[in-house]
Short mmCIF file of C-alpha atoms and ligand atoms in Angstrom, two decimals:
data_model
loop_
_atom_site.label_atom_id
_atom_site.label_comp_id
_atom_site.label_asym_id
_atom_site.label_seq_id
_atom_site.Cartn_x
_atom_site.Cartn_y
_atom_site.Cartn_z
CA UNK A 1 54.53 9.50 -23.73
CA UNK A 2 57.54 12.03 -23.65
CA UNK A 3 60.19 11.24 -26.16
CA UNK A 4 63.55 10.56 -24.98
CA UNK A 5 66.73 12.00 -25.97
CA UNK A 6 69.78 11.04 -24.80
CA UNK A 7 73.52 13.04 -25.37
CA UNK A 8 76.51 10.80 -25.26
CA UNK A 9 80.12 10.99 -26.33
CA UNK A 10 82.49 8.44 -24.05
CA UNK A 11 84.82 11.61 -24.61
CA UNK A 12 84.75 14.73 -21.72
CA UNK A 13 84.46 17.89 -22.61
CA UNK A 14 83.06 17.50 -25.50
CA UNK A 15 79.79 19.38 -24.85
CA UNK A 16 77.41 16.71 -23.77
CA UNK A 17 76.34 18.91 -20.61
CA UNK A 18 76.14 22.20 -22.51
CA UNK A 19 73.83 20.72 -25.66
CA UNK A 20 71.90 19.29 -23.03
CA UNK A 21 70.72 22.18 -21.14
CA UNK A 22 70.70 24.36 -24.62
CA UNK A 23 68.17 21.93 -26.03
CA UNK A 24 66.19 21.53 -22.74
CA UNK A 25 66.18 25.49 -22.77
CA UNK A 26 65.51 25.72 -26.02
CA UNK A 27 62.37 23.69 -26.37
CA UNK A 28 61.17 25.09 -22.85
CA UNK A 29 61.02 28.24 -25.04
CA UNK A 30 58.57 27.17 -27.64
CA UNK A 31 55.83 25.60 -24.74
CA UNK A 32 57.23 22.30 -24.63
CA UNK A 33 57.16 20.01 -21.02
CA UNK A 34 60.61 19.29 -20.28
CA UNK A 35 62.25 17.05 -18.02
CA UNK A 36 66.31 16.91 -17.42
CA UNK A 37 67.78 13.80 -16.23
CA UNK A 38 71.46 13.97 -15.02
CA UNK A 39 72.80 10.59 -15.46
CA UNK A 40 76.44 12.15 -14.94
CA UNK A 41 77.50 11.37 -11.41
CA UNK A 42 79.42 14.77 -11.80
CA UNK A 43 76.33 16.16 -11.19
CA UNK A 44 77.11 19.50 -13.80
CA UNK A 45 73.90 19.83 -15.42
CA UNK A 46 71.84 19.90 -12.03
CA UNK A 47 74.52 22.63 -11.21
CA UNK A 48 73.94 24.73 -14.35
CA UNK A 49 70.37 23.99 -13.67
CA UNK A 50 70.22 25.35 -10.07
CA UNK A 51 69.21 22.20 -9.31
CA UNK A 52 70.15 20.58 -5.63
CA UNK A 53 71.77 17.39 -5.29
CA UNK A 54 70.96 16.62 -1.71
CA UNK A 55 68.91 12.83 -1.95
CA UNK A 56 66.94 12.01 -3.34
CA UNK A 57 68.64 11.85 -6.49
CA UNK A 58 68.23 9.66 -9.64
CA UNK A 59 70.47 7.13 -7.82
CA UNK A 60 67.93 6.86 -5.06
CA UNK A 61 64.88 6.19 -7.86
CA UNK A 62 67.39 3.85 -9.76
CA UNK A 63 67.73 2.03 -5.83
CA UNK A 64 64.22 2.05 -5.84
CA UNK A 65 64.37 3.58 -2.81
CA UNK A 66 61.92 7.04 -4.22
CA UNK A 67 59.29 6.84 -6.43
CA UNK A 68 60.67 8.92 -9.98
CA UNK A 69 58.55 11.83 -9.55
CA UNK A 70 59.50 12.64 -5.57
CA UNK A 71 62.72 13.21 -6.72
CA UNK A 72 62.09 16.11 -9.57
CA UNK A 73 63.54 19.57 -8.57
CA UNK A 74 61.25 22.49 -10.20
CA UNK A 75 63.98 24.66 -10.06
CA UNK A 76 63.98 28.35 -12.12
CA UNK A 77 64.84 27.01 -15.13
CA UNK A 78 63.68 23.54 -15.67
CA UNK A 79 62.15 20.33 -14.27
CA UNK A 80 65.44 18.19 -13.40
CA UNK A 81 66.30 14.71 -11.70
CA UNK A 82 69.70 15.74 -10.10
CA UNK A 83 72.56 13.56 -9.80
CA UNK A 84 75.69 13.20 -7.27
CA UNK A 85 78.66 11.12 -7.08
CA UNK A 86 76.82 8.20 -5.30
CA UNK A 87 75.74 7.37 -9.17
CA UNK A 88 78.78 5.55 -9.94
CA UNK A 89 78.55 2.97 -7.67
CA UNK A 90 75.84 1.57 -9.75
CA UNK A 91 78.32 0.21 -11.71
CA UNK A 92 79.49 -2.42 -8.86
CA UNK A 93 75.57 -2.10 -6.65
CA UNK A 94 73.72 -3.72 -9.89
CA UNK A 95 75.21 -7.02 -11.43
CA UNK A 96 72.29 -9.15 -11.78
CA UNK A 97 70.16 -9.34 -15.45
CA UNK A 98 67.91 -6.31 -16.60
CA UNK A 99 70.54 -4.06 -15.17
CA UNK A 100 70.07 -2.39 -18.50
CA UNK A 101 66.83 -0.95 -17.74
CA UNK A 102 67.09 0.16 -14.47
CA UNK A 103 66.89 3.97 -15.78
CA UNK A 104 64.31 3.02 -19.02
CA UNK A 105 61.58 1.51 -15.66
CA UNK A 106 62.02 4.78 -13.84
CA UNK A 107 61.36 6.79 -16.66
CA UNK A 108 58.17 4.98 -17.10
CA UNK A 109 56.21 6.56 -14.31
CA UNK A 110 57.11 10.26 -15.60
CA UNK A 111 56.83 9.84 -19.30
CA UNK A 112 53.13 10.80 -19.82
CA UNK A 113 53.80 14.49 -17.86
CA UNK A 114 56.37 15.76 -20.60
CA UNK A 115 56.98 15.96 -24.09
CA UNK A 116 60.46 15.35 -24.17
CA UNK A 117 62.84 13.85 -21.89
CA UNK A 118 66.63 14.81 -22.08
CA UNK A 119 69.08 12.72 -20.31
CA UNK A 120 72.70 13.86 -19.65
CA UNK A 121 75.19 10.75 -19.75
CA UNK A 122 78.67 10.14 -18.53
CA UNK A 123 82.12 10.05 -20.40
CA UNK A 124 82.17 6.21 -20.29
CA UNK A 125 80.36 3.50 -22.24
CA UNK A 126 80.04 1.55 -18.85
CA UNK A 127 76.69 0.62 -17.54
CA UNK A 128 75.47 4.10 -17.11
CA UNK A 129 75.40 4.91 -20.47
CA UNK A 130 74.25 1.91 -21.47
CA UNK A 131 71.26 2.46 -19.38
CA UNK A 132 70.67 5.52 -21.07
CA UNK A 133 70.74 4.14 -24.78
CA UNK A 134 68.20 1.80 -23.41
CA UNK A 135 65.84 4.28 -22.36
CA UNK A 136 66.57 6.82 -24.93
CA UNK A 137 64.15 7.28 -28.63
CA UNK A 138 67.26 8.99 -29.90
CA UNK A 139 71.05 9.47 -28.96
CA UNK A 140 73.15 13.02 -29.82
CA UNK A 141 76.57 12.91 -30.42
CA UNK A 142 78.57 16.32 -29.63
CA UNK A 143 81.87 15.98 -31.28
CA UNK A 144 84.58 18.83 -30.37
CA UNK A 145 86.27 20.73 -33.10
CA UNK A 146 89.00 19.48 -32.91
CA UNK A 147 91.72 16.10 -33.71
CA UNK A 148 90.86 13.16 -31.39
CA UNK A 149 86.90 13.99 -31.33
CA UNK A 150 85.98 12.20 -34.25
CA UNK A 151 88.61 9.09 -32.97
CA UNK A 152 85.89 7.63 -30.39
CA UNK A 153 83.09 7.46 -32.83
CA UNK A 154 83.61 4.23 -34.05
CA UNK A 155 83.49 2.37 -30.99
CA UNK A 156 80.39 4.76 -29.68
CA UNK A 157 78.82 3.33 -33.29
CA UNK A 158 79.39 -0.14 -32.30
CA UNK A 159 78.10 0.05 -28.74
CA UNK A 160 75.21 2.17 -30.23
CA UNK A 161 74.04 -0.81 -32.39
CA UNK A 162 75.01 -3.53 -30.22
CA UNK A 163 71.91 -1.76 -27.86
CA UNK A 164 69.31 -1.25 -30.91
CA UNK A 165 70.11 -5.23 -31.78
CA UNK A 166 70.07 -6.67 -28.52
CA UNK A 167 67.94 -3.87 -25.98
CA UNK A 168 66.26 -1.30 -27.77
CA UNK A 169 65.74 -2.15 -31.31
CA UNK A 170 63.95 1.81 -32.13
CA UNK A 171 66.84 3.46 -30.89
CA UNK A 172 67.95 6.28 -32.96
CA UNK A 173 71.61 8.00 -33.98
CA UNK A 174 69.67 11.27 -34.38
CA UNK A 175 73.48 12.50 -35.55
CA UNK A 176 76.60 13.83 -34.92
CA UNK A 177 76.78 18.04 -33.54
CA UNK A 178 79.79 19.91 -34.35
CA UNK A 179 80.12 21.97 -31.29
CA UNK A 180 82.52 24.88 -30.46
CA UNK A 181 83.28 25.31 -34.42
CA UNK A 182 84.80 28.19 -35.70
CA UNK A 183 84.42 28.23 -39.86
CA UNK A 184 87.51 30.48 -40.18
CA UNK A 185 90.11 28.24 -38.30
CA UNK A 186 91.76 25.36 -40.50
CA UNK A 187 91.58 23.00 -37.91
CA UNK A 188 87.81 23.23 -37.46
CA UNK A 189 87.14 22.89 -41.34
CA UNK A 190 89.76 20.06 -41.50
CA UNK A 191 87.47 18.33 -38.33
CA UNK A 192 84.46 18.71 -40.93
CA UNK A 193 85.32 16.81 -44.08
CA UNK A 194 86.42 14.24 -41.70
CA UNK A 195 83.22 14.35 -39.59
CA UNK A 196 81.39 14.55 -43.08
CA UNK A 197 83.36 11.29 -44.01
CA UNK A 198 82.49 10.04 -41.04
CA UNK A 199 78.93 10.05 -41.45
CA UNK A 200 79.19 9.15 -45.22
CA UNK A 201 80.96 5.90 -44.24
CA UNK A 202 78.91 4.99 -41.09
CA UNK A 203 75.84 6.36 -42.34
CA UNK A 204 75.16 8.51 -39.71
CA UNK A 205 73.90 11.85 -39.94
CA UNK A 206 75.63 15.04 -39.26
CA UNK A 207 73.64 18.14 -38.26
CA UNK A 208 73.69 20.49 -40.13
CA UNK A 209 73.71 23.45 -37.85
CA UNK A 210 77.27 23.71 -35.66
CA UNK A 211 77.67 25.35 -32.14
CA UNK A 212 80.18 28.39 -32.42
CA UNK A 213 82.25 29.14 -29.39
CA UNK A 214 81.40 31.79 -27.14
CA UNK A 215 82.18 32.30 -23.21
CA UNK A 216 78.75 33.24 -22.75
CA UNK A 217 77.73 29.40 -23.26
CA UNK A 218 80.41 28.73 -20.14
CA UNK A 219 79.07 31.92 -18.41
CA UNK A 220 75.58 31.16 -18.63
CA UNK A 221 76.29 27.70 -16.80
CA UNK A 222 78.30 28.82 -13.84
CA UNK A 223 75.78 31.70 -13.43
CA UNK A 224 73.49 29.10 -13.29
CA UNK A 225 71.02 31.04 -16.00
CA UNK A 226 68.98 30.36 -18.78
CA UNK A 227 71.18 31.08 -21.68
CA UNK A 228 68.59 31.98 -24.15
CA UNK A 229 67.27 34.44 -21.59
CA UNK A 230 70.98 35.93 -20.53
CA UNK A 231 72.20 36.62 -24.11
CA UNK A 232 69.44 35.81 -26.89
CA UNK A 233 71.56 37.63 -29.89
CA UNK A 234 74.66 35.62 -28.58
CA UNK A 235 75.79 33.55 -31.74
CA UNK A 236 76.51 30.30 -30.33
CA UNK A 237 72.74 30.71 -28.15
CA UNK A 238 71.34 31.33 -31.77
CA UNK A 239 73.56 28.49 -33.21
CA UNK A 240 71.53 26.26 -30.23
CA UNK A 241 68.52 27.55 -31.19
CA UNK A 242 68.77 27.10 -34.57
CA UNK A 243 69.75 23.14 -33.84
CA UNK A 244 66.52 23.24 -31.51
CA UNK A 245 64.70 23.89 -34.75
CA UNK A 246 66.59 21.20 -36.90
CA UNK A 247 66.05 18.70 -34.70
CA UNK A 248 62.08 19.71 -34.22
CA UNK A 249 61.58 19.45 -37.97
CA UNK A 250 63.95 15.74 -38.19
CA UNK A 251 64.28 13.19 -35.61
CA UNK A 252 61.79 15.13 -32.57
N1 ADP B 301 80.00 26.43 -27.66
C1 ADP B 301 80.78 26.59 -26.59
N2 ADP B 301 81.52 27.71 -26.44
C2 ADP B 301 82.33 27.88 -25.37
N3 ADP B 301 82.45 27.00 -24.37
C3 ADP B 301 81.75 25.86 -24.45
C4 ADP B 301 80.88 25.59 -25.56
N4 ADP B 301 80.31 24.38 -25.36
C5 ADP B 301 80.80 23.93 -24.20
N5 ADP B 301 81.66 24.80 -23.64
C6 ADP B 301 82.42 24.63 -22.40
O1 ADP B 301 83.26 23.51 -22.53
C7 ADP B 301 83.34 22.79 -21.31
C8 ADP B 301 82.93 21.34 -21.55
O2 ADP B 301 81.58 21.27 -21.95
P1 ADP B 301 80.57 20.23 -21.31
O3 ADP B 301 79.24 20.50 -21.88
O4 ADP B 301 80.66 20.26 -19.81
O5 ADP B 301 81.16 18.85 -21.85
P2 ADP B 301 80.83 17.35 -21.41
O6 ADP B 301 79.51 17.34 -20.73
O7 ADP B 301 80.85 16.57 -22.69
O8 ADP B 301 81.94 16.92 -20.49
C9 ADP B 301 82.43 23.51 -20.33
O9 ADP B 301 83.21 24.34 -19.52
C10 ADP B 301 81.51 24.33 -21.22
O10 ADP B 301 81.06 25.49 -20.57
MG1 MG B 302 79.06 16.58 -18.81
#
């Protein structure tokens, strides 16, 4: 059975979409089955994944109205369930009970074809991302260098365990990812000690490698490319890479 990792931050922007395609990218690289799951109804990883999102979509296999697998795209870069904007109406389509595992009993069917799973979420803690805490082995948390990142954590904590006490009691806070940090501005050493307080206080972990900024991270998305093959010496790629590794020798 694949393991599931989800990236979620209530916060846009923050580099939930990036992190997602540089991990699925990066374990690609070392021989590892990969699926992508865009549960954003933005749709941007299928977009920086060349992926289509004509139906059907992971809305349709949420309706039940495609079987999981009929709706993976084998695009250039990656195996990928796009999304659209038709997503968010899941929040007023599904009221009923078990609405929190509409995404975990679609995931079923595909698990034993890949090692890993990596699902995309939205900026929201609405039913969406609930959805994908409940499906998910472990939950990344990018958090932006800079002041009001670290401000939504709290709450993200509290939904976080609210799931693992009442849905999905093995779900993991695999940790907190500094991403675009630059270790010679103030503001991003400042962000931190307070992320490193943080993670004292909630006992959550903070990764120890951090994503450095770099427009070839941006580039390689709207080029629709696979970053680590566009610009392997590029520091934030290697930064990626680097966290591909951390995370294969922790919580993978
Ligand atoms: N390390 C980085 N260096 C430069 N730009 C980045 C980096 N990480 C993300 N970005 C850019 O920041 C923007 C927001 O990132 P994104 O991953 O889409 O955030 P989210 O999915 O949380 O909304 C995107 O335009 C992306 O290309
Ligand atoms: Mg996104």
């Amino acid at each position: 059975m694949a393991k599931v990792i989800c990236f979620a931050n209530q916060k846009g922007g923050v580099g939930k979409t990036t992190s997602t395609n540089a991990l699925a990218m990066g374990l690609k690289h070392k021989g590892y089955r990969v699926l992508c799951i865009d549960f954003d109804p933005q749709g941007n990883l299928s977009f920086s994944m060349n992926a289509d999102t004509e139906p059907p979509t992971i809305y349709d296999v949420v309706k039940r109205k495609v079987k999981c697998r009929f709706a993976i795209r084998h695009t250039d870069l990656i195996d990928i369930i796009p999304s659209n904007l038709l997503l968010s109406s899941v929040e007023v389509e599904f009221t009923g009970n078990g609405r929190e595992f509409l995404l975990k009993d679609c995931i079923k069917q595909v698990s034993p074809m890949y090692d890993y799973i990596l699902i995309d979420s939205p900026p929201e803690l609405g039913v969406l991302t609930v959805n994908a805490f409940t499906a998910a082995n472990v939950v990344l948390v990018p958090v932006l260098t800079d002041v009001y990142s670290l401000q939504g954590i709290t709450r993200l904590y509290d939904t976080l365990e609210h799931i693992k006490r009442t849905l999905n009691p093995d779900l993991k806070f695999g940790g907190m990812l500094l991403v675009r940090y630059n270790a010679r501005e103030e503001l991003s050493r400042t962000v931190l000690a307070t992320a490193e307080m943080v993670s004292k206080s909630l006992n959550i972990p903070l990764l120890r490698t951090h994503i450095r900024s770099s427009v070839m991270i941006a580039k390689a998305q709207a080029m629709q490319k696979d970053m680590i093959q566009l610009a392997p010496g590029n520091h934030a790629v290697m930064d990626y890479m680097q966290l591909t590794n951390e995370l294969l020798k922790g919580v993978l």
